[in-house]
Short mmCIF file of C-alpha atoms and ligand atoms in Angstrom, two decimals:
data_model
loop_
_atom_site.label_atom_id
_atom_site.label_comp_id
_atom_site.label_asym_id
_atom_site.label_seq_id
_atom_site.Cartn_x
_atom_site.Cartn_y
_atom_site.Cartn_z
CA MET A 1 9.87 30.18 0.98
CA THR A 2 12.24 30.55 4.51
CA ASP A 3 13.85 33.53 2.79
CA SER A 4 13.37 35.54 5.70
CA ASP A 5 14.33 39.05 3.17
CA ALA A 6 11.30 38.31 1.39
CA ALA A 7 8.64 41.03 2.17
CA LEU A 8 5.47 40.29 3.63
CA PRO A 9 2.19 41.35 1.90
CA ASP A 10 0.62 44.09 3.81
CA ASP A 11 -2.87 42.71 3.56
CA HIS A 12 -1.94 39.19 5.09
CA GLN A 13 -0.58 40.30 8.60
CA LEU A 14 -1.92 37.01 9.69
CA GLY A 15 0.73 35.75 8.21
CA ALA A 16 3.22 37.74 9.98
CA GLN A 17 2.32 36.13 13.70
CA THR A 18 3.36 33.29 14.93
CA LEU A 19 0.98 30.64 16.49
CA TRP A 20 2.01 31.90 20.07
CA HIS A 21 1.66 35.64 19.49
CA GLY A 22 -0.42 36.37 22.50
CA ARG A 23 1.53 35.47 25.01
CA PHE A 24 4.76 37.17 23.31
CA GLU A 25 5.65 40.87 22.95
CA GLY A 26 8.04 40.50 20.21
CA GLY A 27 8.38 38.65 16.88
CA PRO A 28 10.36 35.95 16.63
CA ALA A 29 14.16 36.63 15.42
CA GLU A 30 15.40 35.82 11.68
CA GLU A 31 17.88 33.19 13.40
CA LEU A 32 15.52 31.43 15.32
CA MET A 33 13.20 31.12 12.51
CA ALA A 34 16.44 29.98 10.31
CA PHE A 35 17.54 27.32 12.58
CA THR A 36 14.08 26.07 13.92
CA GLU A 37 11.95 25.89 10.84
CA SER A 38 11.10 22.43 9.13
CA LEU A 39 8.90 23.77 6.41
CA SER A 40 11.71 23.27 3.86
CA PHE A 41 11.17 19.37 4.55
CA ASP A 42 8.04 18.78 6.13
CA GLN A 43 5.83 20.45 3.19
CA ARG A 44 5.60 16.99 1.74
CA LEU A 45 3.26 15.98 4.38
CA TRP A 46 0.61 18.37 3.32
CA PRO A 47 -1.69 15.91 2.01
CA ASP A 48 -1.67 13.86 5.63
CA ASP A 49 -1.87 17.41 7.19
CA VAL A 50 -5.01 18.17 5.28
CA GLU A 51 -6.46 14.50 5.76
CA GLY A 52 -5.89 15.00 9.62
CA SER A 53 -7.50 18.37 9.91
CA ARG A 54 -10.67 17.33 8.05
CA ALA A 55 -10.83 14.54 10.59
CA HIS A 56 -10.39 16.73 13.53
CA VAL A 57 -12.50 19.30 12.34
CA ARG A 58 -15.62 16.85 11.96
CA GLY A 59 -14.46 15.46 15.62
CA LEU A 60 -15.02 18.94 16.62
CA ALA A 61 -18.35 19.22 14.91
CA THR A 62 -19.61 15.97 16.24
CA ALA A 63 -18.52 16.46 19.74
CA GLY A 64 -20.49 19.88 19.13
CA ILE A 65 -17.56 22.09 19.90
CA ILE A 66 -18.00 23.92 16.30
CA THR A 67 -21.14 24.40 14.12
CA GLU A 68 -21.69 22.28 11.33
CA THR A 69 -21.95 25.65 8.88
CA GLU A 70 -18.25 26.30 10.84
CA ARG A 71 -16.92 22.63 9.95
CA ASP A 72 -18.12 22.51 6.34
CA SER A 73 -16.42 26.28 6.07
CA VAL A 74 -12.99 24.85 7.48
CA LEU A 75 -13.91 21.81 4.87
CA SER A 76 -13.97 23.92 1.84
CA ALA A 77 -11.17 26.05 3.19
CA LEU A 78 -8.89 22.62 3.34
CA ASP A 79 -10.34 21.33 -0.15
CA THR A 80 -9.03 24.96 -1.82
CA VAL A 81 -5.48 24.16 0.58
CA ALA A 82 -5.20 21.15 -1.39
CA ALA A 83 -5.99 22.13 -4.51
CA GLU A 84 -3.76 24.86 -4.47
CA MET A 85 -0.81 22.66 -3.42
CA VAL A 86 -1.51 20.31 -6.47
CA SER A 87 -1.71 23.36 -8.65
CA GLY A 88 1.26 24.69 -6.91
CA THR A 89 -0.21 28.34 -5.96
CA PHE A 90 -0.10 27.89 -2.66
CA VAL A 91 1.77 31.00 -1.07
CA PHE A 92 4.10 30.24 1.89
CA PHE A 93 5.10 32.76 3.98
CA PRO A 94 8.30 33.27 5.67
CA SER A 95 6.42 33.05 8.90
CA ASP A 96 5.26 29.62 8.13
CA GLU A 97 7.35 27.53 10.47
CA ASP A 98 6.40 24.26 9.21
CA ILE A 99 3.76 22.74 7.17
CA HIS A 100 1.39 22.78 9.94
CA THR A 101 1.38 26.56 10.58
CA ALA A 102 1.09 27.21 6.70
CA ILE A 103 -2.12 25.25 6.15
CA GLU A 104 -3.98 26.62 9.20
CA ARG A 105 -2.83 30.10 8.45
CA ARG A 106 -4.43 29.60 5.12
CA VAL A 107 -7.65 28.31 6.41
CA THR A 108 -7.80 30.95 8.61
CA GLU A 109 -7.35 33.56 5.94
CA LEU A 110 -10.18 31.39 3.90
CA ALA A 111 -12.68 30.50 6.47
CA GLY A 112 -12.33 33.72 8.69
CA ALA A 113 -13.24 32.74 12.12
CA ALA A 114 -14.11 29.47 11.79
CA GLY A 115 -11.03 28.75 10.63
CA GLY A 116 -9.50 30.12 13.80
CA LYS A 117 -11.44 27.24 15.77
CA LEU A 118 -9.63 24.23 13.63
CA HIS A 119 -6.86 23.93 16.19
CA THR A 120 -9.26 23.52 19.16
CA GLY A 121 -8.13 20.54 21.17
CA ARG A 122 -5.22 20.14 19.24
CA SER A 123 -1.48 20.83 19.35
CA ARG A 124 1.26 20.51 16.59
CA ASN A 125 2.59 17.58 18.52
CA ASP A 126 -0.19 15.45 17.73
CA GLN A 127 -0.86 16.90 14.61
CA SER A 128 2.82 16.53 13.19
CA ALA A 129 2.84 12.85 14.52
CA THR A 130 -0.41 11.96 13.17
CA GLY A 131 1.00 13.31 9.75
CA VAL A 132 4.06 11.30 9.78
CA ARG A 133 2.28 8.00 10.63
CA LEU A 134 -0.31 8.75 7.67
CA TRP A 135 2.30 9.38 5.07
CA LEU A 136 4.36 6.31 6.75
CA LYS A 137 1.24 4.41 6.04
CA ARG A 138 1.47 4.90 2.49
CA GLU A 139 5.14 5.46 1.64
CA LEU A 140 5.97 1.94 3.45
CA ARG A 141 3.59 0.39 1.15
CA VAL A 142 4.98 1.85 -1.80
CA ILE A 143 8.11 0.48 -0.79
CA ALA A 144 6.72 -2.98 -0.47
CA GLY A 145 5.49 -2.64 -3.91
CA ARG A 146 9.11 -1.66 -5.26
CA ILE A 147 10.54 -4.65 -3.35
CA THR A 148 7.66 -7.03 -5.03
CA ALA A 149 8.84 -5.57 -8.77
CA LEU A 150 12.34 -6.42 -8.14
CA GLN A 151 11.44 -9.91 -6.92
CA HIS A 152 9.06 -10.36 -10.08
CA VAL A 153 12.49 -9.75 -11.98
CA LEU A 154 14.44 -11.91 -10.18
CA LEU A 155 11.78 -14.71 -10.53
CA ASP A 156 11.62 -13.95 -14.28
CA ARG A 157 15.17 -14.24 -14.59
CA ALA A 158 15.51 -17.18 -12.43
CA VAL A 159 13.04 -18.93 -14.96
CA GLU A 160 14.17 -17.96 -18.39
CA SER A 161 17.77 -19.06 -16.88
CA GLY A 162 16.73 -22.64 -16.72
CA ASP A 163 19.46 -24.97 -15.97
CA THR A 164 22.44 -22.32 -16.34
CA TYR A 165 24.72 -22.67 -13.59
CA LEU A 166 27.73 -20.55 -11.85
CA PRO A 167 30.13 -20.91 -9.01
CA GLY A 168 28.41 -20.79 -5.67
CA TYR A 169 31.04 -19.16 -3.52
CA THR A 170 31.90 -18.70 0.55
CA HIS A 171 34.59 -16.94 1.30
CA LEU A 172 34.36 -15.37 -2.23
CA GLN A 173 36.18 -18.68 -3.04
CA ARG A 174 34.81 -21.16 -5.64
CA ALA A 175 32.65 -23.65 -3.61
CA GLN A 176 30.09 -25.56 -5.34
CA PRO A 177 28.29 -24.99 -8.40
CA VAL A 178 24.69 -23.59 -8.06
CA LEU A 179 21.93 -22.80 -10.56
CA LEU A 180 21.56 -19.17 -11.29
CA ALA A 181 18.18 -19.50 -10.50
CA HIS A 182 18.94 -20.65 -7.06
CA HIS A 183 21.31 -17.68 -6.99
CA LEU A 184 18.32 -15.29 -7.73
CA LEU A 185 15.85 -16.85 -5.61
CA ALA A 186 18.38 -16.17 -2.68
CA HIS A 187 18.32 -12.39 -3.01
CA GLY A 188 14.32 -13.06 -3.69
CA TRP A 189 13.83 -14.78 -0.24
CA ALA A 190 15.66 -12.18 1.50
CA LEU A 191 13.71 -8.79 -0.10
CA GLY A 192 10.54 -11.21 0.85
CA ARG A 193 11.72 -10.64 4.55
CA ASP A 194 11.98 -7.14 4.47
CA VAL A 195 8.72 -7.12 3.02
CA ASP A 196 7.26 -9.11 6.05
CA ARG A 197 9.27 -6.48 8.30
CA ILE A 198 7.60 -3.71 6.86
CA ARG A 199 4.39 -5.28 6.95
CA ASP A 200 5.12 -5.75 10.81
CA THR A 201 6.34 -2.62 11.64
CA LEU A 202 2.88 -1.10 10.23
CA VAL A 203 1.10 -2.47 12.89
CA ARG A 204 2.52 -0.30 15.23
CA VAL A 205 3.01 2.86 12.90
CA ASP A 206 -0.92 2.26 12.25
CA VAL A 207 -1.82 4.13 15.76
CA SER A 208 -3.85 7.24 15.70
CA VAL A 209 -2.51 9.91 18.49
CA LEU A 210 -4.88 12.30 17.36
CA GLY A 211 -6.46 13.80 20.64
CA ALA A 212 -3.37 13.61 22.42
CA GLY A 213 -3.26 17.41 22.43
CA ALA A 214 0.23 18.80 23.48
CA LEU A 215 0.89 15.97 26.17
CA ALA A 216 -2.15 15.43 28.29
CA GLY A 217 -5.48 15.13 26.15
CA SER A 218 -8.30 17.84 26.27
CA SER A 219 -10.65 19.05 28.95
CA LEU A 220 -13.22 19.20 25.72
CA PRO A 221 -15.51 16.47 25.18
CA LEU A 222 -13.52 15.02 22.02
CA ASP A 223 -13.27 11.34 21.24
CA PRO A 224 -10.27 10.24 19.83
CA MET A 225 -11.57 6.89 19.14
CA VAL A 226 -13.75 9.20 16.45
CA THR A 227 -10.96 10.65 14.44
CA ALA A 228 -9.09 7.49 14.93
CA ALA A 229 -11.78 5.82 12.67
CA ASP A 230 -12.37 8.96 10.35
CA LEU A 231 -8.78 8.38 9.49
CA GLY A 232 -8.64 4.71 9.26
CA PHE A 233 -6.42 3.93 11.72
CA GLY A 234 -6.30 0.80 12.99
CA SER A 235 -5.84 1.38 16.79
CA VAL A 236 -5.86 4.39 19.03
CA PHE A 237 -3.34 5.34 21.77
CA GLU A 238 -3.52 4.71 25.46
CA ASN A 239 -1.61 7.14 26.67
CA SER A 240 -1.37 10.85 25.69
CA LEU A 241 2.40 11.49 26.86
CA ASP A 242 3.32 7.98 24.75
CA ALA A 243 1.56 9.05 22.10
CA VAL A 244 3.31 12.51 21.23
CA GLY A 245 6.60 11.41 23.27
CA SER A 246 7.59 8.31 21.43
CA ARG A 247 9.20 7.55 18.08
CA ASP A 248 10.15 4.17 18.13
CA HIS A 249 7.69 3.31 15.47
CA ILE A 250 9.88 5.56 13.17
CA ALA A 251 13.29 4.24 14.33
CA GLU A 252 11.66 0.85 13.36
CA ALA A 253 10.62 1.74 9.88
CA LEU A 254 14.09 3.50 9.50
CA PHE A 255 15.57 -0.04 10.57
CA ASP A 256 13.12 -1.56 7.86
CA LEU A 257 14.43 0.82 5.40
CA THR A 258 18.11 0.17 6.32
CA MET A 259 18.01 -3.54 5.87
CA VAL A 260 16.48 -3.16 2.60
CA ALA A 261 19.56 -0.85 1.61
CA ILE A 262 21.65 -3.29 2.95
CA ASN A 263 20.14 -5.80 0.83
CA LEU A 264 20.46 -3.88 -2.27
CA SER A 265 24.29 -3.20 -1.54
CA ARG A 266 25.00 -6.57 -1.42
CA ILE A 267 22.88 -7.36 -4.78
CA GLY A 268 24.86 -4.09 -5.95
CA GLU A 269 28.46 -5.40 -5.20
CA GLU A 270 27.62 -8.75 -6.93
CA TRP A 271 26.93 -6.86 -9.74
CA VAL A 272 30.11 -4.77 -9.95
CA LEU A 273 32.12 -8.24 -9.49
CA TRP A 274 29.93 -9.99 -12.56
CA THR A 275 30.12 -7.09 -14.82
CA THR A 276 34.39 -6.90 -14.62
CA GLU A 277 36.33 -8.40 -17.29
CA GLU A 278 37.66 -10.93 -14.77
CA PHE A 279 34.43 -12.04 -13.76
CA GLY A 280 32.43 -11.41 -16.87
CA PHE A 281 29.06 -13.09 -15.52
CA ALA A 282 26.85 -10.42 -17.04
CA ARG A 283 26.65 -7.11 -19.36
CA LEU A 284 24.87 -4.00 -18.68
CA ASP A 285 22.27 -2.72 -20.80
CA ASP A 286 23.34 0.66 -22.02
CA GLY A 287 20.53 2.47 -20.18
CA TYR A 288 21.56 1.09 -16.89
CA ALA A 289 25.34 2.09 -17.48
CA THR A 290 27.66 4.69 -17.38
CA GLY A 291 30.40 5.78 -19.71
CA SER A 292 33.73 7.37 -18.40
CA SER A 293 34.53 11.09 -19.33
CA MET A 294 37.89 10.24 -20.22
CA LEU A 295 38.68 6.63 -20.95
CA PRO A 296 36.47 5.88 -23.85
CA GLN A 297 36.49 1.97 -23.65
CA LYS A 298 34.56 1.84 -19.83
CA LYS A 299 31.15 0.97 -18.94
CA ASN A 300 30.52 1.34 -15.69
CA PRO A 301 28.08 -0.31 -13.08
CA ASP A 302 27.28 3.05 -10.97
CA ILE A 303 23.59 1.92 -10.11
CA ALA A 304 25.31 -1.39 -8.71
CA GLU A 305 28.07 1.08 -6.97
CA LEU A 306 25.57 3.53 -5.40
CA ALA A 307 23.49 0.73 -4.48
CA ARG A 308 26.47 -0.10 -2.11
CA GLY A 309 27.39 3.42 -1.62
CA LYS A 310 24.15 4.85 -0.24
CA ALA A 311 23.80 1.90 2.45
CA GLY A 312 26.19 3.85 4.10
CA ARG A 313 24.32 7.19 4.42
CA ILE A 314 21.04 5.41 5.03
CA ILE A 315 22.58 3.42 8.14
CA GLY A 316 23.45 7.26 9.26
CA ASP A 317 19.87 8.16 8.92
CA LEU A 318 18.78 5.02 11.29
CA THR A 319 21.74 5.50 13.78
CA GLY A 320 21.65 9.27 13.61
CA PHE A 321 17.99 9.36 14.69
CA LEU A 322 18.63 6.85 17.47
CA ALA A 323 20.99 9.04 18.60
CA THR A 324 18.65 11.99 18.46
CA MET A 325 16.10 9.97 20.61
CA LYS A 326 18.68 8.89 23.37
CA GLY A 327 17.66 10.13 26.92
CA LEU A 328 14.83 12.58 25.50
CA PRO A 329 12.67 12.85 28.76
CA LEU A 330 8.70 12.34 28.26
CA SER A 331 6.81 13.79 26.40
CA TYR A 332 7.54 16.02 23.25
CA ASN A 333 10.69 17.55 22.59
CA ARG A 334 11.59 19.61 19.57
CA ASP A 335 14.30 17.47 18.91
CA TYR A 336 11.52 15.28 17.47
CA GLN A 337 11.19 17.34 14.70
CA GLU A 338 14.82 15.92 13.45
CA ASP A 339 12.96 12.49 12.68
CA LYS A 340 11.77 13.38 9.38
CA GLU A 341 14.75 14.31 7.10
CA PRO A 342 16.61 10.61 8.06
CA LEU A 343 13.23 9.16 7.34
CA PHE A 344 12.36 10.89 4.32
CA ASP A 345 15.88 10.64 2.83
CA ALA A 346 15.93 6.81 3.32
CA MET A 347 12.34 6.36 2.17
CA ASP A 348 13.64 8.28 -0.77
CA GLN A 349 16.80 6.52 -1.42
CA VAL A 350 15.22 3.08 -0.94
CA ARG A 351 12.69 3.77 -3.45
CA LEU A 352 15.16 5.13 -6.02
CA GLY A 353 17.48 2.15 -5.47
CA LEU A 354 15.08 -0.09 -5.67
CA GLY A 355 13.45 1.39 -9.18
CA ALA A 356 17.24 1.42 -10.43
CA LEU A 357 18.47 -2.05 -9.23
CA THR A 358 15.12 -3.56 -10.87
CA GLY A 359 15.59 -2.11 -14.36
CA MET A 360 19.23 -2.79 -14.65
CA ILE A 361 18.81 -6.33 -13.48
CA ALA A 362 15.62 -6.75 -16.25
CA THR A 363 17.84 -5.51 -18.87
CA ALA A 364 21.09 -7.22 -18.49
CA THR A 365 22.46 -10.21 -20.20
CA PHE A 366 23.80 -13.02 -18.57
CA ASP A 367 27.05 -14.54 -20.25
CA THR A 368 26.16 -18.23 -18.93
CA ALA A 369 28.98 -19.82 -21.07
CA ARG A 370 31.56 -17.64 -18.89
CA MET A 371 29.33 -18.73 -15.89
CA GLN A 372 29.37 -22.39 -16.36
CA SER A 373 32.99 -22.66 -17.60
CA ALA A 374 34.08 -21.28 -14.23
CA ALA A 375 32.08 -23.80 -12.37
CA ASP A 376 33.31 -26.43 -14.26
CA SER A 377 36.63 -26.88 -12.41
CA GLU A 378 37.34 -30.72 -11.88
CA THR A 379 37.57 -29.53 -7.94
CA GLY A 380 34.41 -28.09 -7.61
CA SER A 381 33.06 -31.95 -7.54
CA ALA A 382 35.40 -32.67 -4.64
CA THR A 383 32.53 -32.74 -2.20
CA ASP A 384 30.43 -34.95 -4.44
CA LEU A 385 33.38 -37.68 -4.54
CA ALA A 386 33.15 -37.55 -1.00
CA GLU A 387 29.74 -38.32 -0.68
CA TRP A 388 29.90 -40.83 -3.24
CA LEU A 389 32.39 -42.62 -0.77
CA VAL A 390 30.31 -42.02 2.18
CA ILE A 391 27.19 -43.68 0.36
CA ARG A 392 29.65 -46.88 0.07
CA GLY A 393 30.17 -46.84 3.77
CA VAL A 394 33.37 -45.15 4.20
CA PRO A 395 33.28 -42.41 7.11
CA PHE A 396 32.94 -38.73 6.01
CA ARG A 397 36.37 -37.86 7.54
CA GLU A 398 38.11 -40.68 6.00
CA ALA A 399 36.24 -39.62 2.55
CA HIS A 400 37.41 -35.83 2.66
CA ALA A 401 41.15 -36.88 3.27
CA ILE A 402 41.05 -39.36 0.71
CA VAL A 403 39.51 -36.90 -1.97
CA GLY A 404 41.62 -34.15 -0.37
CA ALA A 405 44.76 -35.79 -1.43
CA LEU A 406 43.63 -36.56 -4.53
CA VAL A 407 43.04 -32.49 -5.14
CA ARG A 408 46.46 -31.88 -3.35
CA THR A 409 48.18 -34.07 -6.29
CA THR A 410 46.12 -32.42 -9.11
CA LEU A 411 47.06 -29.45 -7.86
CA ALA A 412 50.48 -29.91 -7.94
CA GLY A 413 50.40 -31.03 -11.46
CA GLY A 414 50.08 -35.05 -10.80
CA GLY A 415 47.26 -35.28 -13.61
CA SER A 416 43.92 -34.50 -14.12
CA LEU A 417 41.62 -35.42 -11.04
CA ARG A 418 39.22 -37.57 -12.94
CA ASP A 419 42.14 -39.77 -14.28
CA LEU A 420 42.97 -40.14 -10.53
CA VAL A 421 39.83 -40.70 -9.67
CA THR A 422 39.57 -43.33 -12.17
CA ALA A 423 42.77 -44.89 -10.97
CA HIS A 424 42.11 -44.81 -7.37
CA PRO A 425 40.86 -47.99 -5.87
CA GLN A 426 38.25 -47.01 -3.71
CA LEU A 427 37.00 -44.44 -6.33
CA GLY A 428 37.20 -45.74 -9.93
CA PRO A 429 35.65 -45.20 -13.26
CA ASP A 430 31.87 -44.94 -11.88
CA ALA A 431 33.10 -42.24 -9.41
CA ALA A 432 34.81 -40.48 -12.23
CA THR A 433 31.68 -39.56 -13.96
CA LEU A 434 30.96 -36.98 -11.31
CA VAL A 435 33.75 -35.06 -12.20
CA ALA A 436 32.35 -34.32 -15.61
CA PRO A 437 31.00 -30.64 -16.32
CA GLY A 438 27.43 -29.76 -15.35
CA VAL A 439 27.57 -32.96 -13.40
CA SER A 440 28.13 -31.64 -9.82
CA VAL A 441 24.91 -29.30 -9.59
CA THR A 442 22.77 -31.66 -10.59
CA ARG A 443 23.28 -33.98 -7.24
CA ARG A 444 22.32 -30.77 -5.06
CA THR A 445 18.69 -32.74 -4.29
CA THR A 446 17.64 -31.95 -1.07
CA ARG A 447 14.99 -29.21 0.10
CA GLY A 448 16.28 -26.11 -0.49
CA GLY A 449 19.45 -27.18 -2.34
CA ALA A 450 21.05 -25.76 -5.57
CA GLY A 451 20.53 -28.32 -8.32
CA PRO A 452 17.67 -28.28 -10.90
CA ALA A 453 14.88 -30.49 -8.97
CA ALA A 454 15.34 -28.95 -5.82
CA VAL A 455 15.22 -25.53 -7.35
CA ALA A 456 11.94 -26.28 -9.20
CA ASP A 457 10.19 -27.13 -6.03
CA GLN A 458 11.68 -23.74 -4.74
CA LEU A 459 10.30 -21.71 -7.62
CA VAL A 460 6.94 -22.98 -7.06
CA ARG A 461 7.27 -21.88 -3.15
CA PHE A 462 8.61 -18.57 -4.39
CA ARG A 463 6.03 -17.74 -6.67
CA ALA A 464 3.17 -18.81 -4.22
CA ALA A 465 5.09 -16.33 -1.64
CA LEU A 466 5.75 -13.78 -4.05
CA ALA A 467 1.84 -13.58 -4.64
CA ARG A 468 1.11 -13.20 -1.14
CA TRP A 469 3.85 -10.25 -0.58
CA SER A 470 2.59 -8.87 -4.09
CA ASP A 471 -1.21 -8.72 -3.01
CA TRP A 472 -0.56 -7.71 0.41
CA ALA A 473 1.83 -4.51 -1.09
CA ALA A 474 -1.15 -3.60 -3.56
CA GLY A 475 -3.73 -3.43 -0.84
CA ARG A 476 -5.51 -6.67 -2.24
N1 LIG B 501 7.30 21.20 13.45
C1 LIG B 501 7.29 20.27 14.55
C2 LIG B 501 7.93 18.98 14.41
O1 LIG B 501 7.90 18.58 13.25
C3 LIG B 501 5.93 20.60 14.68
C4 LIG B 501 5.74 20.54 16.29
C5 LIG B 501 6.03 21.49 16.98
N2 LIG B 501 5.65 21.68 18.06
C6 LIG B 501 6.05 22.65 19.28
N3 LIG B 501 5.32 22.40 20.17
N4 LIG B 501 6.98 23.59 18.83
O2 LIG B 501 7.92 18.22 15.40
#
């Protein structure tokens, strides 16, 4: 559609004109169009541009700037544009620099002179900024909905895992056993903060900038409050320079998406490890794994790896756009057109990644025996032994040293920890019961802790929080 070699139909001379043709003697150079066009990526904003244009044209009629007949003929042309976009019959011209130009050009073809009034009191600066805000309001909620879908899978798998436990790690070294449910919900809570962040960002996205004009408002009796209410925005810009000259809400949305991507990358890395022969904690369903073109025995966790890998590119979307914004003088600068590709890319990749990881986790099989035997090393109960001594009046530092010495002896081949504990004058047979498989995890009883009773309480709170996150994402 931006192929500048494509011939223009003779009967569409309007299409060959730029929006600024009156001031210019010559037309735009091919290289200018090739370098500056945004239609190739801002086409997806068409529903938002149509919606913004409908509100604007109604505002023009309310202000008495156009007649009701003119308004209706523009509205019906916009309906035709929407129908053509949906059916794929909308014809783009090489001179359509962006989606806004294309739609206004088509409206003018359809509505004649009335179409020529659509852009009254409006600039593409407030128009495109409005479109992206409308788009963000819709798409960020879609992301929130996808996040809650993943959280539901984590919750279901947590519930179904019962009292299954696995090693908990710090420094990726086995530390203390934790319930599998506890581990899965840890990711669930982090994702909940992502939903909260998106919700908070939307307060700053949900501001109408239509009516700011190119940068300074208008001499016409337009009311930005009217179009803001028409478009369902929560608030209206206070300063026209700021309205068209700021993109911090986009940087913020990009950060929110980047944080989701980073959370997904951490889940991905874990599943890469869990599905190795070395860990063997989980097996992927065939539908969510890939094979090797050469090695017949392979089953690869590509979704998990790309959840990890794509986070890098999404971080690039954020940092690249931050660099674009830096040092820009008020108000609109064409540099801002560069907001769209990183935003669209981050949104697409995070949405796809959420869907893929959700399916992967929902369909995977846990090898609970592998998990539990990995967690059942005797030394995993070392902290329980030290705390057993603490309850009996031994200062923690001393208890730590006593148990540490026993661990050193057992690791050096001086007998099982259980036997050493049984024989120890300050510990003995009662304390030795703590070393038995499966006991340690039951002793994590504090609020938010990793044991069965604490996790049962946590599940109740997570379920309630998830209902709130899901209701909000679904617009309930
Ligand atoms: N495609 C442009 C953008 O996304 C529209 C605004 C162009 N405005 C201008 N004065 N050239 O930013």
